[in-house]
mmCIF file of C-alpha atoms in Angstrom:
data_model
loop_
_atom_site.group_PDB
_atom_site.id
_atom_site.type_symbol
_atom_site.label_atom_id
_atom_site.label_comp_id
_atom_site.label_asym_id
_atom_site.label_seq_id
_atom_site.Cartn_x
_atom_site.Cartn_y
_atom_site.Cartn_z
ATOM 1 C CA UNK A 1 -29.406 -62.485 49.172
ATOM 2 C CA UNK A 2 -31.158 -59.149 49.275
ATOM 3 C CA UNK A 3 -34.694 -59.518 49.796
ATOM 4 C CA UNK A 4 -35.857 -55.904 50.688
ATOM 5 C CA UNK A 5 -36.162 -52.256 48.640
ATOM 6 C CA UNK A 6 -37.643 -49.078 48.057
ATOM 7 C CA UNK A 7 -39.485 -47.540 45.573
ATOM 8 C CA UNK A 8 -39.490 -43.792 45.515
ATOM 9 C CA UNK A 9 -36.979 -43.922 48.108
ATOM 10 C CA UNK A 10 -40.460 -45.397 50.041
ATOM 11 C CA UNK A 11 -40.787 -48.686 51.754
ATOM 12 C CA UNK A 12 -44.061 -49.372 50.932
ATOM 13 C CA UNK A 13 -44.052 -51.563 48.066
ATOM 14 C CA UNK A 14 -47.663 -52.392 48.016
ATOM 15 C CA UNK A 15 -48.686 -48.991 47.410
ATOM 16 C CA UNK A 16 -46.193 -48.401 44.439
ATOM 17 C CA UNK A 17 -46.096 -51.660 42.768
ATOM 18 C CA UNK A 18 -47.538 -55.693 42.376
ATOM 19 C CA UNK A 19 -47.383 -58.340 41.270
ATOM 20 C CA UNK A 20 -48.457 -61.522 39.979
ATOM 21 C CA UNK A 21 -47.060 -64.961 39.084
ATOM 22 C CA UNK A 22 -45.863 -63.677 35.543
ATOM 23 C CA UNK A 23 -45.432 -59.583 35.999
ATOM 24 C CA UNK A 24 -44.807 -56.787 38.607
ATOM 25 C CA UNK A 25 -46.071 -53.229 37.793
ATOM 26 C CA UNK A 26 -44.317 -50.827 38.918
ATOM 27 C CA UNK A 27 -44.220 -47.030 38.264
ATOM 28 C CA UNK A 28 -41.953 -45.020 35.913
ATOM 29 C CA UNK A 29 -39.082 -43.591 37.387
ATOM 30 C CA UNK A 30 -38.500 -47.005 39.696
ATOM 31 C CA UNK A 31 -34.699 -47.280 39.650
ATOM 32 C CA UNK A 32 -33.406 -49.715 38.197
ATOM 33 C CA UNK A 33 -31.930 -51.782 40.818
ATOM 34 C CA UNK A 34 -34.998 -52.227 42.054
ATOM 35 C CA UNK A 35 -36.377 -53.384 38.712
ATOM 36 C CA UNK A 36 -33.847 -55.824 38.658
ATOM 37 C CA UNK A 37 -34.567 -56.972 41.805
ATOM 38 C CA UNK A 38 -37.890 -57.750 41.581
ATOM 39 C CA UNK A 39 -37.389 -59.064 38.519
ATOM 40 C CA UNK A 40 -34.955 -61.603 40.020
ATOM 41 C CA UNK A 41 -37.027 -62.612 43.373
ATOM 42 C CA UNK A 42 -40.116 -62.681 41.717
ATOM 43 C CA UNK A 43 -38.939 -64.303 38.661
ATOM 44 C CA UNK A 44 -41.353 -62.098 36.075
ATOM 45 C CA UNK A 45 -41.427 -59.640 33.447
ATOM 46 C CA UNK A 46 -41.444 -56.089 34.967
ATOM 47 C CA UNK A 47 -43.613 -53.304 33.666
ATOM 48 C CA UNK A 48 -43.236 -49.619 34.389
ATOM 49 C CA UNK A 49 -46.407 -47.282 33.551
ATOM 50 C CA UNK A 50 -48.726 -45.027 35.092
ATOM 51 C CA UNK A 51 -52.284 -45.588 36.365
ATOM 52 C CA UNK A 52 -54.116 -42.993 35.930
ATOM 53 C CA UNK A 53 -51.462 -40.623 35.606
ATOM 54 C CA UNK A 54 -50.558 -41.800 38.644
ATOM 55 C CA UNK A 55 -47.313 -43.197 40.275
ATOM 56 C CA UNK A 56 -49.469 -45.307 43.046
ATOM 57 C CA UNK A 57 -49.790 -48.489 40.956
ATOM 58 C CA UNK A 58 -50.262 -50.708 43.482
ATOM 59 C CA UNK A 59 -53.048 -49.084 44.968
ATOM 60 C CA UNK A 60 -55.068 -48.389 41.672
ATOM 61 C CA UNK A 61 -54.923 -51.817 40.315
ATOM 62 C CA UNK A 62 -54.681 -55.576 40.795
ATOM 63 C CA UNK A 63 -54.150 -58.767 38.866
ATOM 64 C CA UNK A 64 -53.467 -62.251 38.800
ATOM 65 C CA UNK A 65 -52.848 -64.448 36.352
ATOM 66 C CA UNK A 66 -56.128 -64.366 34.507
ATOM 67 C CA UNK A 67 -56.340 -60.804 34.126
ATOM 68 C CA UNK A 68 -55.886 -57.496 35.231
ATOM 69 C CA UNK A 69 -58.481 -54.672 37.165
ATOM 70 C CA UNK A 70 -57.825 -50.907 37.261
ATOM 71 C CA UNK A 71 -59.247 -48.010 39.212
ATOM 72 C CA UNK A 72 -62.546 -46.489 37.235
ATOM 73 C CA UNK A 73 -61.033 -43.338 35.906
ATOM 74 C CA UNK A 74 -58.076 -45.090 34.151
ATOM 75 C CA UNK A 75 -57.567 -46.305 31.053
ATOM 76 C CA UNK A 76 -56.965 -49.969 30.045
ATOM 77 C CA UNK A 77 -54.270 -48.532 27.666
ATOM 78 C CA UNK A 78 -51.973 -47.666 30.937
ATOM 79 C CA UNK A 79 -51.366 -51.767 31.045
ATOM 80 C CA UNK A 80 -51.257 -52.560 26.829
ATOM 81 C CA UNK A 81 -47.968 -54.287 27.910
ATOM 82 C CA UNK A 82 -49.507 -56.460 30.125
ATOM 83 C CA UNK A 83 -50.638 -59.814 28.276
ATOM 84 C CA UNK A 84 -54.061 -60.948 30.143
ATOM 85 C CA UNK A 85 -57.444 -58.986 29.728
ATOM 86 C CA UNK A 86 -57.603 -55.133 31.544
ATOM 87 C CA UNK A 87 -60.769 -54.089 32.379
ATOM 88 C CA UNK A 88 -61.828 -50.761 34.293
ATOM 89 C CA UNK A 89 -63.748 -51.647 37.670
ATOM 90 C CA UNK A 90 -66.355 -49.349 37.553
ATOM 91 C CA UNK A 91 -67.043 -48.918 41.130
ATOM 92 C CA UNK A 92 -66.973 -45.842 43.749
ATOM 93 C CA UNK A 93 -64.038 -47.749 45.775
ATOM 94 C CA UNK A 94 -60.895 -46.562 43.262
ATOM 95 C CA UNK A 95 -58.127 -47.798 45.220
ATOM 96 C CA UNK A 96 -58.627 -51.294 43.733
ATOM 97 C CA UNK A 97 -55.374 -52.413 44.934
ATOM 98 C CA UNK A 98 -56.593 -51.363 48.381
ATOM 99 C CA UNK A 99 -59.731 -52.652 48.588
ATOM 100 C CA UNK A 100 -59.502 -56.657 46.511
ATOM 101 C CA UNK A 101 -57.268 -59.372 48.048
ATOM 102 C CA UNK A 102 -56.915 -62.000 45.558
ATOM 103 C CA UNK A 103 -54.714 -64.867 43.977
ATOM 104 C CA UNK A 104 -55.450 -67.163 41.485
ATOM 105 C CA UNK A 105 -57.952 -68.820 42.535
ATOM 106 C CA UNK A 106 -60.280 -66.717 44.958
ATOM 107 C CA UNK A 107 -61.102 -62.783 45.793
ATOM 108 C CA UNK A 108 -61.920 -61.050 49.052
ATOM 109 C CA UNK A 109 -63.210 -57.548 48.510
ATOM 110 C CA UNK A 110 -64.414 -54.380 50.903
ATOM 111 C CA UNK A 111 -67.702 -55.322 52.184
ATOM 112 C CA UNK A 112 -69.550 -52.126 50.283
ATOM 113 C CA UNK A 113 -68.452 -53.454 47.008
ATOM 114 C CA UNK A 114 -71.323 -53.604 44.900
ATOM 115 C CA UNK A 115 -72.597 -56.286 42.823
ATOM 116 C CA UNK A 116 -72.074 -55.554 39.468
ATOM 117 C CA UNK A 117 -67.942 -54.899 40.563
ATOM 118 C CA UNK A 118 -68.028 -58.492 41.881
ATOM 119 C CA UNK A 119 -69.674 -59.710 38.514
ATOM 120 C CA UNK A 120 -66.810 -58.011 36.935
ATOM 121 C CA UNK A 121 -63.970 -59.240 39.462
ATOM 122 C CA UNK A 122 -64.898 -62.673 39.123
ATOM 123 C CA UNK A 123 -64.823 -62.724 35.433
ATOM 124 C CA UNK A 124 -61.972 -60.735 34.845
ATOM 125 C CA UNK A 125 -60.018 -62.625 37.190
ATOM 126 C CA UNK A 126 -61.462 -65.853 36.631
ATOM 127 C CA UNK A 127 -62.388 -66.121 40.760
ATOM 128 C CA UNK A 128 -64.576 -66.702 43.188
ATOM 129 C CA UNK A 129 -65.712 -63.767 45.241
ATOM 130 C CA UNK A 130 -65.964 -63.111 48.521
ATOM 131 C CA UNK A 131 -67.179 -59.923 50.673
ATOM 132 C CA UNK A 132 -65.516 -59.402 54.078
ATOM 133 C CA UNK A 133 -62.984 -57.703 56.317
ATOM 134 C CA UNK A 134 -59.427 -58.763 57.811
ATOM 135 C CA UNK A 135 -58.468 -56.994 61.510
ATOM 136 C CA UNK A 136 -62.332 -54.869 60.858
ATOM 137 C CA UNK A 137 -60.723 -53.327 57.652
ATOM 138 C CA UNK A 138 -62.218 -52.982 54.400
ATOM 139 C CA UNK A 139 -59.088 -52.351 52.837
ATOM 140 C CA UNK A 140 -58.186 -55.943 52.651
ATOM 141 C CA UNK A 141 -55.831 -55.635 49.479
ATOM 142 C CA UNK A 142 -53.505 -53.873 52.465
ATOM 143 C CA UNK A 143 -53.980 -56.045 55.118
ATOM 144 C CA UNK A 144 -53.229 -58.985 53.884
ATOM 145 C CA UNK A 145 -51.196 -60.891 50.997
ATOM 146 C CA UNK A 146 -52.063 -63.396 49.016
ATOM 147 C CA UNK A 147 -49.880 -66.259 46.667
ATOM 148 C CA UNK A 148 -51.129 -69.236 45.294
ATOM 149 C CA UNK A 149 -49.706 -71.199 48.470
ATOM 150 C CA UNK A 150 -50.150 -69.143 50.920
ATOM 151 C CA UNK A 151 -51.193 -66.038 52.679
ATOM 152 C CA UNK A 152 -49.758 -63.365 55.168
ATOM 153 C CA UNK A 153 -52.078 -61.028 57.453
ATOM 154 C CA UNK A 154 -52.554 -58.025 59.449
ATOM 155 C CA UNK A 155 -52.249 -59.462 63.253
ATOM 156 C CA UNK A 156 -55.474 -58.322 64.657
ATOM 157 C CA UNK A 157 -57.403 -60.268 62.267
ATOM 158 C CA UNK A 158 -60.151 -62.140 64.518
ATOM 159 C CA UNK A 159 -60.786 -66.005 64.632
ATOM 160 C CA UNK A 160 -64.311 -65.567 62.321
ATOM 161 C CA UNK A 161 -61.864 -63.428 59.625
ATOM 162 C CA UNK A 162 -59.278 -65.690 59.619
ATOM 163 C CA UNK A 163 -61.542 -68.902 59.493
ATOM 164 C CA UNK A 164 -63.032 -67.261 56.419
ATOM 165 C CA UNK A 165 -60.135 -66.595 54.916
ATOM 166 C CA UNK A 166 -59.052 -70.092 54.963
ATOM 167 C CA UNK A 167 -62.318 -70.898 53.559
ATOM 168 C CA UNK A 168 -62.613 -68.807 50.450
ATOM 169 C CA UNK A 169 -59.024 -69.226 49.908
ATOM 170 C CA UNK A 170 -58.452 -72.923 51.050
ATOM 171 C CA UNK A 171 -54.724 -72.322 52.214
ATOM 172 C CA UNK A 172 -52.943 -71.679 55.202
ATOM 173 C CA UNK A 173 -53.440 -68.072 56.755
ATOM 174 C CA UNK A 174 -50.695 -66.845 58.840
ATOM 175 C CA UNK A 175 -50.131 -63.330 60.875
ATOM 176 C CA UNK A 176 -47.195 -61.224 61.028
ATOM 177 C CA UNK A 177 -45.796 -57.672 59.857
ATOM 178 C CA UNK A 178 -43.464 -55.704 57.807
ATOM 179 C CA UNK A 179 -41.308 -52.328 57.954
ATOM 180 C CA UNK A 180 -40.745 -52.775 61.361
ATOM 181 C CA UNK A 181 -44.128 -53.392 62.801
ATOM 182 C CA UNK A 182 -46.323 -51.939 59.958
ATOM 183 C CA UNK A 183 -49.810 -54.227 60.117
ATOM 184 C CA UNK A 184 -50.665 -53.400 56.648
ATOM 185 C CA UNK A 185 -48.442 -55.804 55.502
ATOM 186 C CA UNK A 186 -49.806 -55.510 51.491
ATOM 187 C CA UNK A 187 -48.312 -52.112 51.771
ATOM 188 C CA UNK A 188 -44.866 -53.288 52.681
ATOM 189 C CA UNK A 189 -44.736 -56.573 50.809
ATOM 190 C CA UNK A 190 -44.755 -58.165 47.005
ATOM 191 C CA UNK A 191 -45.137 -61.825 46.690
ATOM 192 C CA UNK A 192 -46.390 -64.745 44.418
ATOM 193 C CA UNK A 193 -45.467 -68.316 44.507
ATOM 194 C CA UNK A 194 -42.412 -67.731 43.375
ATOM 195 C CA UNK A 195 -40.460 -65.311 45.560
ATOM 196 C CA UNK A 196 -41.388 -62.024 47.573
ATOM 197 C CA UNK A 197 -39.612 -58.791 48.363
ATOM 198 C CA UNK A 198 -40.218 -56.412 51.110
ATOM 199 C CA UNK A 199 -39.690 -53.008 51.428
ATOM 200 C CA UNK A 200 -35.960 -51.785 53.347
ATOM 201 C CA UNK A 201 -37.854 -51.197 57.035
ATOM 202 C CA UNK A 202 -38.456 -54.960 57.045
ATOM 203 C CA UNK A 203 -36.502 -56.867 59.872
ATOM 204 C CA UNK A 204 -34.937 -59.987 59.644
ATOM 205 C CA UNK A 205 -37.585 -62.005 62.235
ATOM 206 C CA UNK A 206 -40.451 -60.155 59.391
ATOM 207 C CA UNK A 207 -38.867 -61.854 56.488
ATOM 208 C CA UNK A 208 -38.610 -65.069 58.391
ATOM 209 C CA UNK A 209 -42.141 -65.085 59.516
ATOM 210 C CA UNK A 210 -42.733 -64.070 55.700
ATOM 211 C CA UNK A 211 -41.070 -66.696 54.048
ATOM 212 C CA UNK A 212 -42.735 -69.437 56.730
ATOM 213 C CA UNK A 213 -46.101 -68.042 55.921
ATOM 214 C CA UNK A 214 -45.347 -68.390 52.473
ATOM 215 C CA UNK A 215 -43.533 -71.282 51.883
ATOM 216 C CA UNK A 216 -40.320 -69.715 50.959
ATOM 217 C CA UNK A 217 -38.385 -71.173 54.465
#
């Protein structure tokens, strides 16, 4: 069963697309075999828009199932198809996707994120949240993912990262990569509790240390 794609003729997913446990976003002009595909794995309703006027969807917004957060200079009309509350994140950190690692039930965010974005993360998304790093980055919406059993992260995170991780998140935390070594493995993986695709660089030892990490094995 195919479990890996492109977008863009591009292998990383994470900076194109995401996902949640009901929709992926992806951008328009996403072929559609690879609609399909994620449609299937996932098992969700698939959305193609802009952000922004933007093709990087992934990495100007971010979701879950209790709503939906989008880069400051975009419009809450780019997602009118999506069926949860879209609200702008006003802070100075745009790449939202990049910068917010969240499922259902908890949010890490960049360290400089300011307090009034958190006030707006947690309500929008209905989450606890939590400042911090994983492997020293602030991007943590790329160095890590996050399901609702589960979550996969860049391999340098540190011992104090990861035990926070399991703390704000209160699941298992596991390392590994994808696209053939990439440690930003939100940029090269989609996943939810569901199913997960990775982009086409992804080797078959990645998608097995995927699926144990996230239950899928």
């Amino acid at each position: 069963m195919v479990k890996t794609v492109n977008i863009y003729d591009n292998p990383v997913l994470g900076v194109f697309a995401t996902c949640t446990e009901d929709v992926a976003i992806v951008p328009i002009g996403t072929a559609g075999k690879a609609i399909d595909l994620l449609a299937e794995q996932l098992d969700v309703k698939v959305i193609s828009t802009l952000i922004n006027g933007s093709i990087v969807v992934g990495s100007l917004s971010k979701g879950n199932s209790n709503g939906f957060l989008i880069s400051r200079d975009a419009n809450v009309s780019d997602l009118k198809d999506v069926e949860v509350p879209v609200e702008v994140l006003p802070d100075m950190l745009t790449a939202v996707g990049n910068v917010i690692l969240a499922n259902d039930t908890a949010a890490l965010v960049h360290p400089e994120m300011t307090d009034s974005s958190i006030e707006v993360i947690s309500r929008v998304l209905g989450v606890d949240v939590h400042r911090g790093t994983i492997a020293g980055l602030g991007t943590v919406g790329m160095a890590g993912v996050a399901t609702n059993r589960g979550l996969l992260v860049h391999p340098m995170v540190t011992p104090d990262e990861l035990s926070v991780l399991e703390d704000v998140f209160a699941l298992p935390v596991e390392v590994g990569t994808t696209n053939y070594g990439s440690q930003a493995v939100g940029s090269g993986l989609l996943a939810n509790s569901k199913g997960y695709v990775a982009g086409s660089n992804t080797t078959g030892h990645e998608l097995g240390r995927v699926e144990d990490a996230l239950f899928f094995a």
